Amino acid sequence: MTNLAISNATAATAAAASTTAATGAASSGSAATMNQADFLQLLMAQLKYQSPTSPADPTQLASEFAQISTVTGINQLNSTVSAIQSGQAASQLAVASTLVGKQVTVAGDALLPDASGNATGAFSLADAAQNVTVTIIGANGTVAGTKSLGALPAGQQSFAWGGGSAGQSYTYQVSAAGADGTAVSVTPYTVYTVNGVSASGSTQSVDVQGQSAPIPISSIQSVLGGNAS
């Protein structure tokens, strides 16, 4: 407590020694590590060596008790938040594990054939289209195949292609036109099959076929629920 008068030099010396002992543990670390016991020890030393002719101000005492309560509350809140964050990370990892074995879409236009040469692609149509055609392009830039999907509604669509070679890289382009012949906007996606999940801190990722680096779960656009057409 500040501004407390000590009656004589002996009391001042004792107060200094007591305060030094009380603050020694706290000063060995950082101020942020002081706990309720440290504050109470300092407060008791201040009360013990206060001057009888000039006792502690009750208002200031109440203020210091309020500070102790505030610090304790903040520490408890920080502990609670840390526990919640740990619980959320575990929960998110559990949810991510349900993706294993499923196909997920990520922004991109790659086609990744499996060992049998089969690949799945996906895209989103801004509006309904009367005529949708997919063109598959090989690594050398030549057309590896085409597929007509006919009329499709707006939203996410998927398709299967069986003319690829395992280990080869392909891309695809989608052309779509509405009933009046106007081009429909298309957003392509790369489809990956999830092999596993991993976590680094609060960030969860999935390990996928056809790519060595894991993919953050936050980059996944959707999970394919049905068979590609």
PDB file of C-alpha atoms in Angstrom:
ATOM      1  CA  MET A   1       0.000   0.000   0.000  1.00  0.00           C
ATOM      2  CA  THR A   2       1.503   3.360  -0.922  1.00  0.00           C
ATOM      3  CA  ASN A   3       2.057   6.465   1.197  1.00  0.00           C
ATOM      4  CA  LEU A   4       1.894   4.700   4.593  1.00  0.00           C
ATOM      5  CA  ALA A   5       3.999   6.474   7.224  1.00  0.00           C
ATOM      6  CA  ILE A   6       6.288   4.346   9.410  1.00  0.00           C
ATOM      7  CA  SER A   7       6.787   5.635  12.951  1.00  0.00           C
ATOM      8  CA  ASN A   8      10.518   5.083  13.301  1.00  0.00           C
ATOM      9  CA  ALA A   9      13.638   3.820  11.534  1.00  0.00           C
ATOM     10  CA  THR A  10      13.372   0.355  13.058  1.00  0.00           C
ATOM     11  CA  ALA A  11       9.876  -0.122  11.689  1.00  0.00           C
ATOM     12  CA  ALA A  12      10.996   1.185   8.312  1.00  0.00           C
ATOM     13  CA  THR A  13      13.856  -1.317   8.228  1.00  0.00           C
ATOM     14  CA  ALA A  14      11.540  -4.169   9.184  1.00  0.00           C
ATOM     15  CA  ALA A  15       8.985  -3.136   6.584  1.00  0.00           C
ATOM     16  CA  ALA A  16      11.636  -2.987   3.876  1.00  0.00           C
ATOM     17  CA  ALA A  17      12.904  -6.448   4.812  1.00  0.00           C
ATOM     18  CA  SER A  18       9.402  -7.896   4.839  1.00  0.00           C
ATOM     19  CA  THR A  19       8.474  -6.263   1.541  1.00  0.00           C
ATOM     20  CA  THR A  20      11.701  -7.504  -0.035  1.00  0.00           C
ATOM     21  CA  ALA A  21      10.951 -11.050   1.110  1.00  0.00           C
ATOM     22  CA  ALA A  22       7.384 -10.810  -0.132  1.00  0.00           C
ATOM     23  CA  THR A  23       8.351  -9.524  -3.563  1.00  0.00           C
ATOM     24  CA  GLY A  24      11.426 -11.671  -4.047  1.00  0.00           C
ATOM     25  CA  ALA A  25       9.556 -14.609  -5.495  1.00  0.00           C
ATOM     26  CA  ALA A  26       7.542 -12.380  -7.804  1.00  0.00           C
ATOM     27  CA  SER A  27      10.547 -10.405  -9.001  1.00  0.00           C
ATOM     28  CA  SER A  28      12.387 -13.620  -9.869  1.00  0.00           C
ATOM     29  CA  GLY A  29       9.863 -14.076 -12.682  1.00  0.00           C
ATOM     30  CA  SER A  30       7.631 -11.486 -14.276  1.00  0.00           C
ATOM     31  CA  ALA A  31       4.899  -9.327 -12.765  1.00  0.00           C
ATOM     32  CA  ALA A  32       2.381 -11.322 -14.758  1.00  0.00           C
ATOM     33  CA  THR A  33       3.254 -14.424 -12.639  1.00  0.00           C
ATOM     34  CA  MET A  34       2.215 -12.841  -9.296  1.00  0.00           C
ATOM     35  CA  ASN A  35      -0.742 -14.638  -7.773  1.00  0.00           C
ATOM     36  CA  GLN A  36      -3.221 -13.955  -4.990  1.00  0.00           C
ATOM     37  CA  ALA A  37      -0.869 -15.237  -2.288  1.00  0.00           C
ATOM     38  CA  ASP A  38       1.839 -12.781  -3.405  1.00  0.00           C
ATOM     39  CA  PHE A  39      -0.568  -9.836  -3.174  1.00  0.00           C
ATOM     40  CA  LEU A  40      -1.817 -10.909   0.248  1.00  0.00           C
ATOM     41  CA  GLN A  41       1.748 -11.229   1.562  1.00  0.00           C
ATOM     42  CA  LEU A  42       2.551  -7.695   0.429  1.00  0.00           C
ATOM     43  CA  LEU A  43      -0.674  -6.375   1.933  1.00  0.00           C
ATOM     44  CA  MET A  44      -0.020  -8.031   5.330  1.00  0.00           C
ATOM     45  CA  ALA A  45       3.483  -6.522   5.447  1.00  0.00           C
ATOM     46  CA  GLN A  46       2.059  -3.084   4.737  1.00  0.00           C
ATOM     47  CA  LEU A  47      -0.601  -3.447   7.463  1.00  0.00           C
ATOM     48  CA  LYS A  48       1.902  -4.791   9.994  1.00  0.00           C
ATOM     49  CA  TYR A  49       4.238  -1.827   9.698  1.00  0.00           C
ATOM     50  CA  GLN A  50       1.743   1.005   9.264  1.00  0.00           C
ATOM     51  CA  SER A  51       2.038   3.980  11.611  1.00  0.00           C
ATOM     52  CA  PRO A  52      -0.413   3.967  14.575  1.00  0.00           C
ATOM     53  CA  THR A  53      -0.871   7.718  14.161  1.00  0.00           C
ATOM     54  CA  SER A  54      -1.582   7.407  10.461  1.00  0.00           C
ATOM     55  CA  PRO A  55      -3.349   4.092   9.834  1.00  0.00           C
ATOM     56  CA  ALA A  56      -4.202   2.727   6.433  1.00  0.00           C
ATOM     57  CA  ASP A  57      -6.956   4.384   4.479  1.00  0.00           C
ATOM     58  CA  PRO A  58      -9.972   1.959   4.394  1.00  0.00           C
ATOM     59  CA  THR A  59     -10.837   3.182   0.907  1.00  0.00           C
ATOM     60  CA  GLN A  60      -7.363   2.347  -0.318  1.00  0.00           C
ATOM     61  CA  LEU A  61      -7.571  -1.057   1.408  1.00  0.00           C
ATOM     62  CA  ALA A  62     -10.829  -1.792  -0.417  1.00  0.00           C
ATOM     63  CA  SER A  63      -9.204  -0.755  -3.683  1.00  0.00           C
ATOM     64  CA  GLU A  64      -6.309  -3.148  -3.155  1.00  0.00           C
ATOM     65  CA  PHE A  65      -8.652  -6.003  -2.272  1.00  0.00           C
ATOM     66  CA  ALA A  66     -10.566  -5.245  -5.481  1.00  0.00           C
ATOM     67  CA  GLN A  67      -7.292  -5.403  -7.436  1.00  0.00           C
ATOM     68  CA  ILE A  68      -6.507  -8.790  -5.876  1.00  0.00           C
ATOM     69  CA  SER A  69      -9.959 -10.047  -6.848  1.00  0.00           C
ATOM     70  CA  THR A  70      -9.549  -8.715 -10.380  1.00  0.00           C
ATOM     71  CA  VAL A  71      -6.173 -10.390 -10.886  1.00  0.00           C
ATOM     72  CA  THR A  72      -7.520 -13.686  -9.529  1.00  0.00           C
ATOM     73  CA  GLY A  73     -10.552 -13.452 -11.807  1.00  0.00           C
ATOM     74  CA  ILE A  74      -8.391 -12.766 -14.856  1.00  0.00           C
ATOM     75  CA  ASN A  75      -6.148 -15.745 -14.065  1.00  0.00           C
ATOM     76  CA  GLN A  76      -9.167 -18.012 -13.672  1.00  0.00           C
ATOM     77  CA  LEU A  77     -10.650 -16.673 -16.917  1.00  0.00           C
ATOM     78  CA  ASN A  78      -7.397 -17.318 -18.788  1.00  0.00           C
ATOM     79  CA  SER A  79      -7.334 -20.883 -17.463  1.00  0.00           C
ATOM     80  CA  THR A  80     -10.943 -21.387 -18.545  1.00  0.00           C
ATOM     81  CA  VAL A  81     -10.279 -20.007 -22.033  1.00  0.00           C
ATOM     82  CA  SER A  82      -7.240 -22.278 -22.429  1.00  0.00           C
ATOM     83  CA  ALA A  83      -9.321 -25.292 -21.427  1.00  0.00           C
ATOM     84  CA  ILE A  84     -12.048 -24.332 -23.902  1.00  0.00           C
ATOM     85  CA  GLN A  85      -9.524 -23.884 -26.704  1.00  0.00           C
ATOM     86  CA  SER A  86      -7.988 -27.294 -25.976  1.00  0.00           C
ATOM     87  CA  GLY A  87     -11.424 -28.858 -25.994  1.00  0.00           C
ATOM     88  CA  GLN A  88     -12.327 -27.182 -29.269  1.00  0.00           C
ATOM     89  CA  ALA A  89      -9.104 -28.363 -30.903  1.00  0.00           C
ATOM     90  CA  ALA A  90      -9.831 -31.953 -29.859  1.00  0.00           C
ATOM     91  CA  SER A  91     -13.423 -31.657 -31.061  1.00  0.00           C
ATOM     92  CA  GLN A  92     -12.339 -30.214 -34.415  1.00  0.00           C
ATOM     93  CA  LEU A  93      -9.822 -33.025 -34.891  1.00  0.00           C
ATOM     94  CA  ALA A  94     -12.526 -35.590 -34.141  1.00  0.00           C
ATOM     95  CA  VAL A  95     -14.807 -33.998 -36.743  1.00  0.00           C
ATOM     96  CA  ALA A  96     -11.958 -33.858 -39.272  1.00  0.00           C
ATOM     97  CA  SER A  97     -11.322 -37.598 -38.809  1.00  0.00           C
ATOM     98  CA  THR A  98     -14.751 -38.316 -40.327  1.00  0.00           C
ATOM     99  CA  LEU A  99     -13.372 -37.056 -43.668  1.00  0.00           C
ATOM    100  CA  VAL A 100     -10.988 -40.006 -44.018  1.00  0.00           C
ATOM    101  CA  GLY A 101     -11.880 -41.985 -47.125  1.00  0.00           C
ATOM    102  CA  LYS A 102     -14.144 -39.256 -48.503  1.00  0.00           C
ATOM    103  CA  GLN A 103     -13.674 -36.992 -51.501  1.00  0.00           C
ATOM    104  CA  VAL A 104     -13.312 -33.272 -50.808  1.00  0.00           C
ATOM    105  CA  THR A 105     -13.166 -30.308 -53.164  1.00  0.00           C
ATOM    106  CA  VAL A 106     -10.540 -27.564 -53.121  1.00  0.00           C
ATOM    107  CA  ALA A 107     -10.241 -24.552 -55.420  1.00  0.00           C
ATOM    108  CA  GLY A 108      -8.416 -25.639 -58.583  1.00  0.00           C
ATOM    109  CA  ASP A 109      -8.847 -27.330 -61.964  1.00  0.00           C
ATOM    110  CA  ALA A 110      -6.704 -30.472 -61.664  1.00  0.00           C
ATOM    111  CA  LEU A 111      -7.818 -34.024 -62.404  1.00  0.00           C
ATOM    112  CA  LEU A 112      -5.987 -36.758 -60.498  1.00  0.00           C
ATOM    113  CA  PRO A 113      -6.469 -40.261 -61.928  1.00  0.00           C
ATOM    114  CA  ASP A 114      -6.218 -43.227 -59.547  1.00  0.00           C
ATOM    115  CA  ALA A 115      -4.406 -46.493 -60.240  1.00  0.00           C
ATOM    116  CA  SER A 116      -7.177 -47.481 -62.663  1.00  0.00           C
ATOM    117  CA  GLY A 117      -6.997 -44.178 -64.561  1.00  0.00           C
ATOM    118  CA  ASN A 118     -10.289 -42.910 -63.160  1.00  0.00           C
ATOM    119  CA  ALA A 119     -10.621 -39.304 -61.995  1.00  0.00           C
ATOM    120  CA  THR A 120     -13.356 -37.176 -60.464  1.00  0.00           C
ATOM    121  CA  GLY A 121     -13.843 -33.470 -61.079  1.00  0.00           C
ATOM    122  CA  ALA A 122     -16.262 -30.944 -59.629  1.00  0.00           C
ATOM    123  CA  PHE A 123     -17.420 -27.441 -60.437  1.00  0.00           C
ATOM    124  CA  SER A 124     -20.084 -24.939 -59.507  1.00  0.00           C
ATOM    125  CA  LEU A 125     -22.514 -23.272 -61.893  1.00  0.00           C
ATOM    126  CA  ALA A 126     -23.640 -19.741 -61.131  1.00  0.00           C
ATOM    127  CA  ASP A 127     -26.924 -20.379 -62.978  1.00  0.00           C
ATOM    128  CA  ALA A 128     -28.761 -23.260 -64.582  1.00  0.00           C
ATOM    129  CA  ALA A 129     -27.174 -24.347 -67.870  1.00  0.00           C
ATOM    130  CA  GLN A 130     -28.753 -25.990 -70.892  1.00  0.00           C
ATOM    131  CA  ASN A 131     -25.529 -27.393 -72.272  1.00  0.00           C
ATOM    132  CA  VAL A 132     -22.398 -28.239 -70.224  1.00  0.00           C
ATOM    133  CA  THR A 133     -19.225 -29.718 -71.719  1.00  0.00           C
ATOM    134  CA  VAL A 134     -15.991 -30.693 -69.969  1.00  0.00           C
ATOM    135  CA  THR A 135     -12.688 -30.677 -71.851  1.00  0.00           C
ATOM    136  CA  ILE A 136      -9.752 -32.562 -70.299  1.00  0.00           C
ATOM    137  CA  ILE A 137      -6.278 -31.291 -71.142  1.00  0.00           C
ATOM    138  CA  GLY A 138      -3.067 -33.305 -70.798  1.00  0.00           C
ATOM    139  CA  ALA A 139       0.286 -32.139 -69.466  1.00  0.00           C
ATOM    140  CA  ASN A 140       1.485 -31.352 -72.994  1.00  0.00           C
ATOM    141  CA  GLY A 141      -1.513 -29.087 -73.629  1.00  0.00           C
ATOM    142  CA  THR A 142      -3.335 -31.445 -75.962  1.00  0.00           C
ATOM    143  CA  VAL A 143      -6.961 -32.475 -75.468  1.00  0.00           C
ATOM    144  CA  ALA A 144      -7.068 -35.827 -73.646  1.00  0.00           C
ATOM    145  CA  GLY A 145     -10.833 -36.180 -73.730  1.00  0.00           C
ATOM    146  CA  THR A 146     -14.223 -34.479 -73.632  1.00  0.00           C
ATOM    147  CA  LYS A 147     -17.434 -35.179 -71.812  1.00  0.00           C
ATOM    148  CA  SER A 148     -20.897 -33.773 -72.452  1.00  0.00           C
ATOM    149  CA  LEU A 149     -22.984 -33.407 -69.305  1.00  0.00           C
ATOM    150  CA  GLY A 150     -26.075 -31.907 -70.950  1.00  0.00           C
ATOM    151  CA  ALA A 151     -28.385 -29.655 -68.923  1.00  0.00           C
ATOM    152  CA  LEU A 152     -27.529 -29.050 -65.257  1.00  0.00           C
ATOM    153  CA  PRO A 153     -29.054 -26.881 -62.518  1.00  0.00           C
ATOM    154  CA  ALA A 154     -27.201 -24.118 -60.708  1.00  0.00           C
ATOM    155  CA  GLY A 155     -24.884 -25.134 -57.869  1.00  0.00           C
ATOM    156  CA  GLN A 156     -22.147 -27.694 -57.408  1.00  0.00           C
ATOM    157  CA  GLN A 157     -21.840 -30.542 -59.913  1.00  0.00           C
ATOM    158  CA  SER A 158     -19.385 -33.404 -60.332  1.00  0.00           C
ATOM    159  CA  PHE A 159     -18.279 -35.719 -63.126  1.00  0.00           C
ATOM    160  CA  ALA A 160     -16.193 -38.831 -63.606  1.00  0.00           C
ATOM    161  CA  TRP A 161     -13.597 -39.426 -66.314  1.00  0.00           C
ATOM    162  CA  GLY A 162     -11.992 -42.789 -67.034  1.00  0.00           C
ATOM    163  CA  GLY A 163      -9.439 -42.001 -69.733  1.00  0.00           C
ATOM    164  CA  GLY A 164      -6.487 -40.969 -67.602  1.00  0.00           C
ATOM    165  CA  SER A 165      -3.189 -42.588 -66.613  1.00  0.00           C
ATOM    166  CA  ALA A 166      -2.120 -42.962 -63.007  1.00  0.00           C
ATOM    167  CA  GLY A 167       0.619 -40.523 -62.023  1.00  0.00           C
ATOM    168  CA  GLN A 168      -0.167 -38.150 -64.891  1.00  0.00           C
ATOM    169  CA  SER A 169      -1.349 -34.587 -64.359  1.00  0.00           C
ATOM    170  CA  TYR A 170      -4.441 -33.296 -66.122  1.00  0.00           C
ATOM    171  CA  THR A 171      -6.491 -30.126 -66.014  1.00  0.00           C
ATOM    172  CA  TYR A 172      -9.999 -29.486 -67.266  1.00  0.00           C
ATOM    173  CA  GLN A 173     -12.160 -26.671 -68.577  1.00  0.00           C
ATOM    174  CA  VAL A 174     -15.936 -26.414 -68.350  1.00  0.00           C
ATOM    175  CA  SER A 175     -18.036 -24.539 -70.884  1.00  0.00           C
ATOM    176  CA  ALA A 176     -21.666 -23.896 -69.971  1.00  0.00           C
ATOM    177  CA  ALA A 177     -24.435 -21.987 -71.709  1.00  0.00           C
ATOM    178  CA  GLY A 178     -27.928 -21.074 -70.609  1.00  0.00           C
ATOM    179  CA  ALA A 179     -31.142 -21.651 -72.546  1.00  0.00           C
ATOM    180  CA  ASP A 180     -30.657 -18.349 -74.392  1.00  0.00           C
ATOM    181  CA  GLY A 181     -27.070 -19.235 -75.326  1.00  0.00           C
ATOM    182  CA  THR A 182     -25.469 -16.892 -72.793  1.00  0.00           C
ATOM    183  CA  ALA A 183     -22.347 -18.257 -71.101  1.00  0.00           C
ATOM    184  CA  VAL A 184     -22.817 -19.395 -67.498  1.00  0.00           C
ATOM    185  CA  SER A 185     -20.062 -18.646 -64.990  1.00  0.00           C
ATOM    186  CA  VAL A 186     -18.212 -21.768 -63.796  1.00  0.00           C
ATOM    187  CA  THR A 187     -15.978 -22.271 -60.728  1.00  0.00           C
ATOM    188  CA  PRO A 188     -13.781 -25.402 -60.992  1.00  0.00           C
ATOM    189  CA  TYR A 189     -12.591 -27.541 -58.090  1.00  0.00           C
ATOM    190  CA  THR A 190      -9.904 -30.168 -57.654  1.00  0.00           C
ATOM    191  CA  VAL A 191     -11.180 -33.336 -55.998  1.00  0.00           C
ATOM    192  CA  TYR A 192      -8.972 -35.157 -53.491  1.00  0.00           C
ATOM    193  CA  THR A 193      -9.514 -38.370 -51.542  1.00  0.00           C
ATOM    194  CA  VAL A 194      -8.640 -37.916 -47.860  1.00  0.00           C
ATOM    195  CA  ASN A 195      -6.159 -40.429 -46.442  1.00  0.00           C
ATOM    196  CA  GLY A 196      -5.791 -38.995 -42.958  1.00  0.00           C
ATOM    197  CA  VAL A 197      -5.915 -35.939 -40.718  1.00  0.00           C
ATOM    198  CA  SER A 198      -3.249 -34.136 -38.721  1.00  0.00           C
ATOM    199  CA  ALA A 199      -3.047 -31.196 -36.317  1.00  0.00           C
ATOM    200  CA  SER A 200      -0.388 -28.593 -35.621  1.00  0.00           C
ATOM    201  CA  GLY A 201      -1.413 -26.393 -32.714  1.00  0.00           C
ATOM    202  CA  SER A 202      -4.922 -25.162 -33.428  1.00  0.00           C
ATOM    203  CA  THR A 203      -4.643 -25.836 -37.191  1.00  0.00           C
ATOM    204  CA  GLN A 204      -6.067 -29.054 -38.630  1.00  0.00           C
ATOM    205  CA  SER A 205      -5.051 -30.430 -42.028  1.00  0.00           C
ATOM    206  CA  VAL A 206      -5.889 -33.435 -44.183  1.00  0.00           C
ATOM    207  CA  ASP A 207      -3.478 -35.732 -45.988  1.00  0.00           C
ATOM    208  CA  VAL A 208      -4.766 -36.471 -49.487  1.00  0.00           C
ATOM    209  CA  GLN A 209      -3.972 -38.765 -52.387  1.00  0.00           C
ATOM    210  CA  GLY A 210      -1.945 -37.199 -55.164  1.00  0.00           C
ATOM    211  CA  GLN A 211      -0.341 -34.458 -53.074  1.00  0.00           C
ATOM    212  CA  SER A 212       2.577 -34.677 -50.667  1.00  0.00           C
ATOM    213  CA  ALA A 213       1.759 -31.543 -48.661  1.00  0.00           C
ATOM    214  CA  PRO A 214      -1.270 -31.603 -46.344  1.00  0.00           C
ATOM    215  CA  ILE A 215      -4.243 -29.371 -47.135  1.00  0.00           C
ATOM    216  CA  PRO A 216      -5.668 -27.066 -44.420  1.00  0.00           C
ATOM    217  CA  ILE A 217      -9.250 -27.966 -43.582  1.00  0.00           C
ATOM    218  CA  SER A 218     -10.135 -24.300 -44.005  1.00  0.00           C
ATOM    219  CA  SER A 219      -9.406 -24.620 -47.752  1.00  0.00           C
ATOM    220  CA  ILE A 220     -11.933 -27.432 -48.283  1.00  0.00           C
ATOM    221  CA  GLN A 221     -14.970 -26.167 -50.180  1.00  0.00           C
ATOM    222  CA  SER A 222     -17.237 -29.186 -49.865  1.00  0.00           C
ATOM    223  CA  VAL A 223     -17.461 -32.942 -49.360  1.00  0.00           C
ATOM    224  CA  LEU A 224     -18.808 -34.969 -52.265  1.00  0.00           C
ATOM    225  CA  GLY A 225     -21.773 -37.020 -51.075  1.00  0.00           C
ATOM    226  CA  GLY A 226     -22.831 -38.884 -54.219  1.00  0.00           C
ATOM    227  CA  ASN A 227     -21.340 -40.675 -57.152  1.00  0.00           C
ATOM    228  CA  ALA A 228     -19.969 -38.550 -59.956  1.00  0.00           C
ATOM    229  CA  SER A 229     -21.876 -38.787 -63.232  1.00  0.00           C
TER     230      SER A 229
END
